[in-house]
PDB file of C-alpha atoms in Angstrom:
ATOM      1  CA  UNK A  12     113.094  91.036  89.320  1.00 90.00           C
ATOM      2  CA  UNK A  13     109.559  92.280  89.024  1.00 94.00           C
ATOM      3  CA  UNK A  14     109.253  96.080  89.074  1.00 96.00           C
ATOM      4  CA  UNK A  15     106.073  97.897  90.385  1.00 97.00           C
ATOM      5  CA  UNK A  16     105.537 101.501  89.088  1.00 98.00           C
ATOM      6  CA  UNK A  17     103.037 103.469  91.095  1.00 98.00           C
ATOM      7  CA  UNK A  18     101.404 106.643  89.718  1.00 97.00           C
ATOM      8  CA  UNK A  19     101.007 109.410  90.327  1.00 97.00           C
ATOM      9  CA  UNK A  20     103.853 110.100  92.644  1.00 98.00           C
ATOM     10  CA  UNK A  21     101.701 112.584  94.397  1.00 98.00           C
ATOM     11  CA  UNK A  22      98.029 113.072  94.433  1.00 98.00           C
ATOM     12  CA  UNK A  23      96.387 116.421  95.771  1.00 97.00           C
ATOM     13  CA  UNK A  24      92.730 115.995  96.782  1.00 97.00           C
ATOM     14  CA  UNK A  25      90.364 117.442  99.187  1.00 97.00           C
ATOM     15  CA  UNK A  26      88.533 115.591 102.051  1.00 97.00           C
ATOM     16  CA  UNK A  27      85.413 113.839 100.572  1.00 97.00           C
ATOM     17  CA  UNK A  28      86.959 113.388  97.088  1.00 97.00           C
ATOM     18  CA  UNK A  29      87.649 110.132  95.368  1.00 98.00           C
ATOM     19  CA  UNK A  30      91.245 108.860  95.258  1.00 98.00           C
ATOM     20  CA  UNK A  31      92.466 106.463  92.527  1.00 98.00           C
ATOM     21  CA  UNK A  32      95.912 105.076  92.832  1.00 98.00           C
ATOM     22  CA  UNK A  33      97.619 102.993  90.149  1.00 98.00           C
ATOM     23  CA  UNK A  34     100.314 100.211  90.334  1.00 98.00           C
ATOM     24  CA  UNK A  35     101.515  98.512  87.192  1.00 98.00           C
ATOM     25  CA  UNK A  36     103.770  95.456  87.344  1.00 97.00           C
ATOM     26  CA  UNK A  37     106.660  94.859  84.793  1.00 97.00           C
ATOM     27  CA  UNK A  38     105.175  91.461  84.075  1.00 96.00           C
ATOM     28  CA  UNK A  39     101.802  89.526  84.966  1.00 97.00           C
ATOM     29  CA  UNK A  40     101.411  88.920  88.688  1.00 96.00           C
ATOM     30  CA  UNK A  41      97.915  87.566  88.446  1.00 96.00           C
ATOM     31  CA  UNK A  42      96.074  88.888  91.593  1.00 97.00           C
ATOM     32  CA  UNK A  43      99.159  88.742  93.883  1.00 97.00           C
ATOM     33  CA  UNK A  44      99.385  92.180  95.149  1.00 97.00           C
ATOM     34  CA  UNK A  45      99.075  93.876  98.477  1.00 98.00           C
ATOM     35  CA  UNK A  46      98.505  97.614  99.385  1.00 98.00           C
ATOM     36  CA  UNK A  47      99.922  99.224 102.419  1.00 98.00           C
ATOM     37  CA  UNK A  48      99.163 102.599 103.990  1.00 98.00           C
ATOM     38  CA  UNK A  49     102.037 104.649 105.872  1.00 98.00           C
ATOM     39  CA  UNK A  50     101.531 107.760 107.771  1.00 97.00           C
ATOM     40  CA  UNK A  51     104.488 109.892 108.778  1.00 95.00           C
ATOM     41  CA  UNK A  52     106.353 108.505 111.714  1.00 95.00           C
ATOM     42  CA  UNK A  53     104.412 105.186 111.709  1.00 97.00           C
ATOM     43  CA  UNK A  54     104.801 101.755 110.416  1.00 98.00           C
ATOM     44  CA  UNK A  55     102.994 100.636 107.300  1.00 98.00           C
ATOM     45  CA  UNK A  56      99.495  99.169 107.751  1.00 98.00           C
ATOM     46  CA  UNK A  57      98.130  96.356 105.440  1.00 98.00           C
ATOM     47  CA  UNK A  58      95.028  97.553 103.589  1.00 98.00           C
ATOM     48  CA  UNK A  59      94.349  94.990 100.871  1.00 98.00           C
ATOM     49  CA  UNK A  60      95.628  91.591 100.018  1.00 98.00           C
ATOM     50  CA  UNK A  61      95.175  89.432  96.942  1.00 97.00           C
ATOM     51  CA  UNK A  62      94.190  92.554  94.888  1.00 97.00           C
ATOM     52  CA  UNK A  63      90.858  93.060  96.352  1.00 98.00           C
ATOM     53  CA  UNK A  64      90.526  91.600  99.752  1.00 98.00           C
ATOM     54  CA  UNK A  65      90.429  94.115 102.605  1.00 98.00           C
ATOM     55  CA  UNK A  66      92.371  93.283 105.717  1.00 97.00           C
ATOM     56  CA  UNK A  67      90.920  93.024 109.148  1.00 96.00           C
ATOM     57  CA  UNK A  68      89.510  96.376 110.394  1.00 96.00           C
ATOM     58  CA  UNK A  69      89.993  98.344 107.132  1.00 98.00           C
ATOM     59  CA  UNK A  70      87.007 100.529 106.270  1.00 98.00           C
ATOM     60  CA  UNK A  71      84.902  99.839 103.378  1.00 98.00           C
ATOM     61  CA  UNK A  72      85.902 103.073 101.516  1.00 98.00           C
ATOM     62  CA  UNK A  73      89.152 101.411 100.558  1.00 98.00           C
ATOM     63  CA  UNK A  74      88.776  98.858  97.808  1.00 98.00           C
ATOM     64  CA  UNK A  75      91.328  97.189  95.480  1.00 98.00           C
ATOM     65  CA  UNK A  76      91.080  95.880  91.881  1.00 98.00           C
ATOM     66  CA  UNK A  77      92.958  94.545  88.847  1.00 98.00           C
ATOM     67  CA  UNK A  78      94.827  91.601  87.694  1.00 97.00           C
ATOM     68  CA  UNK A  79      97.596  90.671  85.418  1.00 97.00           C
ATOM     69  CA  UNK A  80      99.782  94.053  85.301  1.00 98.00           C
ATOM     70  CA  UNK A  81      97.358  96.801  86.208  1.00 98.00           C
ATOM     71  CA  UNK A  82      95.991  97.345  89.738  1.00 98.00           C
ATOM     72  CA  UNK A  83      94.129 100.136  91.331  1.00 98.00           C
ATOM     73  CA  UNK A  84      93.572 101.116  94.914  1.00 98.00           C
ATOM     74  CA  UNK A  85      90.390 103.387  95.344  1.00 98.00           C
ATOM     75  CA  UNK A  86      89.373 105.373  98.436  1.00 98.00           C
ATOM     76  CA  UNK A  87      85.868 106.307  97.653  1.00 98.00           C
ATOM     77  CA  UNK A  88      85.580 109.459  99.827  1.00 97.00           C
ATOM     78  CA  UNK A  89      88.791 110.582 101.537  1.00 97.00           C
ATOM     79  CA  UNK A  90      88.679 111.170 105.299  1.00 97.00           C
ATOM     80  CA  UNK A  91      91.290 113.353 107.022  1.00 96.00           C
ATOM     81  CA  UNK A  92      93.166 110.382 108.305  1.00 97.00           C
ATOM     82  CA  UNK A  93      93.519 108.985 104.811  1.00 98.00           C
ATOM     83  CA  UNK A  94      96.234 111.383 103.817  1.00 96.00           C
ATOM     84  CA  UNK A  95      99.340 109.200 103.868  1.00 98.00           C
ATOM     85  CA  UNK A  96     101.635 107.389 101.650  1.00 98.00           C
ATOM     86  CA  UNK A  97     100.401 104.224  99.809  1.00 98.00           C
ATOM     87  CA  UNK A  98     102.540 101.253  98.532  1.00 98.00           C
ATOM     88  CA  UNK A  99     101.864  98.318  96.560  1.00 98.00           C
ATOM     89  CA  UNK A 100     103.747  94.893  97.067  1.00 98.00           C
ATOM     90  CA  UNK A 101     103.920  92.129  94.658  1.00 97.00           C
ATOM     91  CA  UNK A 102     103.562  88.464  96.000  1.00 94.00           C
ATOM     92  CA  UNK A 103     104.025  86.611  92.749  1.00 94.00           C
ATOM     93  CA  UNK A 104     107.686  86.046  92.441  1.00 88.00           C
ATOM     94  CA  UNK A 105     110.452  86.244  94.984  1.00 81.00           C
ATOM     95  CA  UNK A 106     112.980  86.881  96.274  1.00 82.00           C
ATOM     96  CA  UNK A 107     112.885  89.786  96.124  1.00 85.00           C
ATOM     97  CA  UNK A 108     109.481  90.590  97.433  1.00 85.00           C
ATOM     98  CA  UNK A 109     109.243  94.048  95.805  1.00 94.00           C
ATOM     99  CA  UNK A 110     107.402  97.165  96.722  1.00 97.00           C
ATOM    100  CA  UNK A 111     106.381 100.009  94.410  1.00 98.00           C
ATOM    101  CA  UNK A 112     107.920 103.478  94.859  1.00 98.00           C
ATOM    102  CA  UNK A 113     104.776 104.755  96.656  1.00 98.00           C
ATOM    103  CA  UNK A 114     102.037 107.385  96.040  1.00 98.00           C
ATOM    104  CA  UNK A 115     101.607 110.313  98.443  1.00 98.00           C
ATOM    105  CA  UNK A 116      97.982 111.423  98.984  1.00 98.00           C
ATOM    106  CA  UNK A 117      98.144 114.997 100.190  1.00 97.00           C
ATOM    107  CA  UNK A 118      95.599 117.654 101.132  1.00 94.00           C
ATOM    108  CA  UNK A 119      94.707 120.155  98.263  1.00 93.00           C
TER     109      UNK A 119
ATOM    110  CA  UNK B  11      95.814  92.099 119.558  1.00 86.00           C
ATOM    111  CA  UNK B  12      99.461  91.242 118.721  1.00 95.00           C
ATOM    112  CA  UNK B  13     102.597  93.361 118.975  1.00 97.00           C
ATOM    113  CA  UNK B  14     105.960  93.423 117.531  1.00 98.00           C
ATOM    114  CA  UNK B  15     108.836  95.306 119.146  1.00 98.00           C
ATOM    115  CA  UNK B  16     112.218  95.847 117.553  1.00 98.00           C
ATOM    116  CA  UNK B  17     115.529  96.663 119.232  1.00 98.00           C
ATOM    117  CA  UNK B  18     119.275  96.527 118.685  1.00 98.00           C
ATOM    118  CA  UNK B  19     119.616  99.480 116.268  1.00 98.00           C
ATOM    119  CA  UNK B  20     122.330 102.113 116.579  1.00 98.00           C
ATOM    120  CA  UNK B  21     125.023 104.118 114.967  1.00 98.00           C
ATOM    121  CA  UNK B  22     127.907 101.842 113.712  1.00 98.00           C
ATOM    122  CA  UNK B  23     131.120 102.323 111.442  1.00 98.00           C
ATOM    123  CA  UNK B  24     131.165 100.783 108.020  1.00 98.00           C
ATOM    124  CA  UNK B  25     132.347  96.992 108.257  1.00 98.00           C
ATOM    125  CA  UNK B  26     131.012  96.568 111.776  1.00 98.00           C
ATOM    126  CA  UNK B  27     128.262  94.215 112.942  1.00 98.00           C
ATOM    127  CA  UNK B  28     124.714  94.578 114.520  1.00 98.00           C
ATOM    128  CA  UNK B  29     122.205  92.258 115.751  1.00 98.00           C
ATOM    129  CA  UNK B  30     118.414  93.318 115.507  1.00 98.00           C
ATOM    130  CA  UNK B  31     115.775  91.638 117.667  1.00 98.00           C
ATOM    131  CA  UNK B  32     112.149  91.557 117.387  1.00 98.00           C
ATOM    132  CA  UNK B  33     110.000  90.484 120.378  1.00 98.00           C
ATOM    133  CA  UNK B  34     106.613  89.267 119.513  1.00 98.00           C
ATOM    134  CA  UNK B  35     103.529  89.040 121.638  1.00 98.00           C
ATOM    135  CA  UNK B  36      99.719  88.308 121.436  1.00 97.00           C
ATOM    136  CA  UNK B  37      99.687  85.715 118.679  1.00 97.00           C
ATOM    137  CA  UNK B  38     100.996  82.149 118.033  1.00 97.00           C
ATOM    138  CA  UNK B  39     104.502  83.289 116.797  1.00 98.00           C
ATOM    139  CA  UNK B  40     105.512  79.755 115.826  1.00 96.00           C
ATOM    140  CA  UNK B  41     102.454  79.602 113.192  1.00 97.00           C
ATOM    141  CA  UNK B  42     103.810  82.393 111.017  1.00 97.00           C
ATOM    142  CA  UNK B  43     106.602  83.389 108.728  1.00 97.00           C
ATOM    143  CA  UNK B  44     108.227  86.659 109.575  1.00 98.00           C
ATOM    144  CA  UNK B  45     110.071  89.178 107.634  1.00 98.00           C
ATOM    145  CA  UNK B  46     112.463  92.160 107.780  1.00 98.00           C
ATOM    146  CA  UNK B  47     111.624  95.310 105.800  1.00 98.00           C
ATOM    147  CA  UNK B  48     113.652  98.415 105.789  1.00 98.00           C
ATOM    148  CA  UNK B  49     113.175 102.145 104.779  1.00 98.00           C
ATOM    149  CA  UNK B  50     116.101 104.463 104.196  1.00 98.00           C
ATOM    150  CA  UNK B  51     115.457 108.021 105.325  1.00 97.00           C
ATOM    151  CA  UNK B  52     112.904 109.779 103.090  1.00 96.00           C
ATOM    152  CA  UNK B  53     112.533 106.632 100.676  1.00 97.00           C
ATOM    153  CA  UNK B  54     110.373 103.760 100.052  1.00 97.00           C
ATOM    154  CA  UNK B  55     110.090 100.182 101.567  1.00 98.00           C
ATOM    155  CA  UNK B  56     112.504  97.523 100.757  1.00 97.00           C
ATOM    156  CA  UNK B  57     111.966  93.729 101.627  1.00 97.00           C
ATOM    157  CA  UNK B  58     115.200  92.472 103.117  1.00 97.00           C
ATOM    158  CA  UNK B  59     114.535  88.836 104.375  1.00 97.00           C
ATOM    159  CA  UNK B  60     112.022  86.084 105.138  1.00 97.00           C
ATOM    160  CA  UNK B  61     111.942  83.239 107.432  1.00 97.00           C
ATOM    161  CA  UNK B  62     109.375  80.471 107.477  1.00 97.00           C
ATOM    162  CA  UNK B  63     107.565  79.422 110.557  1.00 97.00           C
ATOM    163  CA  UNK B  64     110.150  76.839 111.681  1.00 96.00           C
ATOM    164  CA  UNK B  65     113.278  78.567 110.371  1.00 96.00           C
ATOM    165  CA  UNK B  66     113.775  75.928 107.745  1.00 96.00           C
ATOM    166  CA  UNK B  67     113.356  78.229 104.894  1.00 96.00           C
ATOM    167  CA  UNK B  68     114.860  81.676 104.497  1.00 97.00           C
ATOM    168  CA  UNK B  69     115.298  84.231 101.619  1.00 94.00           C
ATOM    169  CA  UNK B  70     117.080  87.532 101.316  1.00 97.00           C
ATOM    170  CA  UNK B  71     117.523  90.329  98.928  1.00 96.00           C
ATOM    171  CA  UNK B  72     120.538  90.158  96.819  1.00 96.00           C
ATOM    172  CA  UNK B  73     122.117  93.394  98.396  1.00 97.00           C
ATOM    173  CA  UNK B  74     122.426  91.619 101.775  1.00 98.00           C
ATOM    174  CA  UNK B  75     123.053  88.216 100.833  1.00 97.00           C
ATOM    175  CA  UNK B  76     126.131  86.675 102.497  1.00 98.00           C
ATOM    176  CA  UNK B  77     126.278  89.571 104.978  1.00 98.00           C
ATOM    177  CA  UNK B  78     122.860  89.294 106.889  1.00 98.00           C
ATOM    178  CA  UNK B  79     121.390  86.208 108.569  1.00 98.00           C
ATOM    179  CA  UNK B  80     117.677  85.901 109.683  1.00 98.00           C
ATOM    180  CA  UNK B  81     116.858  83.599 112.423  1.00 98.00           C
ATOM    181  CA  UNK B  82     114.158  82.970 115.127  1.00 98.00           C
ATOM    182  CA  UNK B  83     113.747  81.328 118.519  1.00 98.00           C
ATOM    183  CA  UNK B  84     110.169  80.277 118.753  1.00 98.00           C
ATOM    184  CA  UNK B  85     110.559  79.307 122.428  1.00 98.00           C
ATOM    185  CA  UNK B  86     111.326  82.994 123.030  1.00 98.00           C
ATOM    186  CA  UNK B  87     108.838  84.476 120.502  1.00 98.00           C
ATOM    187  CA  UNK B  88     111.810  86.199 118.824  1.00 98.00           C
ATOM    188  CA  UNK B  89     113.009  87.133 115.452  1.00 98.00           C
ATOM    189  CA  UNK B  90     116.622  88.282 114.769  1.00 98.00           C
ATOM    190  CA  UNK B  91     118.743  89.844 112.024  1.00 98.00           C
ATOM    191  CA  UNK B  92     122.448  89.500 112.358  1.00 98.00           C
ATOM    192  CA  UNK B  93     124.058  92.210 110.036  1.00 98.00           C
ATOM    193  CA  UNK B  94     127.767  91.840 109.406  1.00 98.00           C
ATOM    194  CA  UNK B  95     130.017  94.017 107.057  1.00 98.00           C
ATOM    195  CA  UNK B  96     127.580  96.911 107.299  1.00 98.00           C
ATOM    196  CA  UNK B  97     127.597  99.458 104.541  1.00 98.00           C
ATOM    197  CA  UNK B  98     126.606 103.090 104.414  1.00 98.00           C
ATOM    198  CA  UNK B  99     123.834 101.885 102.162  1.00 98.00           C
ATOM    199  CA  UNK B 100     122.474  99.694 104.831  1.00 98.00           C
ATOM    200  CA  UNK B 101     121.380 102.869 106.908  1.00 98.00           C
ATOM    201  CA  UNK B 102     117.590 102.595 107.432  1.00 98.00           C
ATOM    202  CA  UNK B 103     114.656 102.047 109.661  1.00 98.00           C
ATOM    203  CA  UNK B 104     114.231  98.290 109.920  1.00 98.00           C
ATOM    204  CA  UNK B 105     110.855  96.852 110.471  1.00 98.00           C
ATOM    205  CA  UNK B 106     109.943  93.366 111.864  1.00 98.00           C
ATOM    206  CA  UNK B 107     106.674  92.137 110.062  1.00 98.00           C
ATOM    207  CA  UNK B 108     104.445  89.237 110.374  1.00 98.00           C
ATOM    208  CA  UNK B 109     103.138  87.276 107.446  1.00 96.00           C
ATOM    209  CA  UNK B 110      99.569  85.905 107.242  1.00 95.00           C
ATOM    210  CA  UNK B 111     101.045  82.559 106.285  1.00 94.00           C
ATOM    211  CA  UNK B 112     103.382  79.915 107.927  1.00 92.00           C
ATOM    212  CA  UNK B 113     105.709  79.573 104.837  1.00 91.00           C
ATOM    213  CA  UNK B 114     105.736  83.345 103.860  1.00 89.00           C
ATOM    214  CA  UNK B 115     105.472  82.177 100.352  1.00 90.00           C
ATOM    215  CA  UNK B 116     101.552  82.235  99.958  1.00 91.00           C
ATOM    216  CA  UNK B 117     101.045  84.705  97.046  1.00 91.00           C
ATOM    217  CA  UNK B 118      97.486  85.578  98.275  1.00 93.00           C
ATOM    218  CA  UNK B 119      98.618  87.058 101.491  1.00 94.00           C
ATOM    219  CA  UNK B 120     100.349  90.200 102.957  1.00 96.00           C
ATOM    220  CA  UNK B 121     102.232  91.313 106.073  1.00 97.00           C
ATOM    221  CA  UNK B 122      99.412  92.137 108.490  1.00 97.00           C
ATOM    222  CA  UNK B 123     101.426  93.275 111.424  1.00 98.00           C
ATOM    223  CA  UNK B 124     104.448  95.618 111.823  1.00 98.00           C
ATOM    224  CA  UNK B 125     106.632  96.849 114.611  1.00 98.00           C
ATOM    225  CA  UNK B 126     107.553 100.409 114.802  1.00 98.00           C
ATOM    226  CA  UNK B 127     111.001  99.839 113.626  1.00 98.00           C
ATOM    227  CA  UNK B 128     114.470 100.268 114.962  1.00 98.00           C
ATOM    228  CA  UNK B 129     116.932 102.562 113.243  1.00 98.00           C
ATOM    229  CA  UNK B 130     120.380 101.514 111.800  1.00 98.00           C
ATOM    230  CA  UNK B 131     122.855 104.155 110.821  1.00 98.00           C
ATOM    231  CA  UNK B 132     126.052 103.226 109.166  1.00 98.00           C
ATOM    232  CA  UNK B 133     128.560 105.982 109.040  1.00 97.00           C
ATOM    233  CA  UNK B 134     132.247 106.811 109.685  1.00 95.00           C
TER     234      UNK B 134
END
């Protein structure tokens, strides 16, 4: 199974700062990765698919990049509503369709 | 805008069964693959099962193979998860999710709609 490792586990930043979240795959997965945001008590929300495509209604401050084994989700300027947990998901090989362990972006 | 609403969760003893349901609305349900994803308390997301648009293709995570069965009724816009021989480690919030594709195997896509989840607790 493909393992996704997200880092850091927790990222403490202030509103307005830039957030850079990493997801590393245990083998090459081309661009076949999606990113999700989950706020406490809520369902996840799709942000990015195919490494760099923003889902419908997602603000332009969210961007994704990478290919092969290393991927990045960038939030250019954190808004108060962006403090949440972020998960990556590989779509290259399944079953299983694995998720990373998550990165929590918290207010500094 | 589409919606997914799960039901059927609850507290059950180990070894017993539960059937989860997911009611879909606001989109052409029979055009899309569907999945179940679960989240144990305080933990991350775990994909559980996939079913293609017509029910002809299904997948499961190894830990539930032989115990869980995914199905759908396109006439009723509904997705189901029959869970047998439940274990303590199956305790989680179970989400119903919609794929962007009919097969659920398109690597370029993601899960673009989620329900709020239904909680399954397995304990003696």
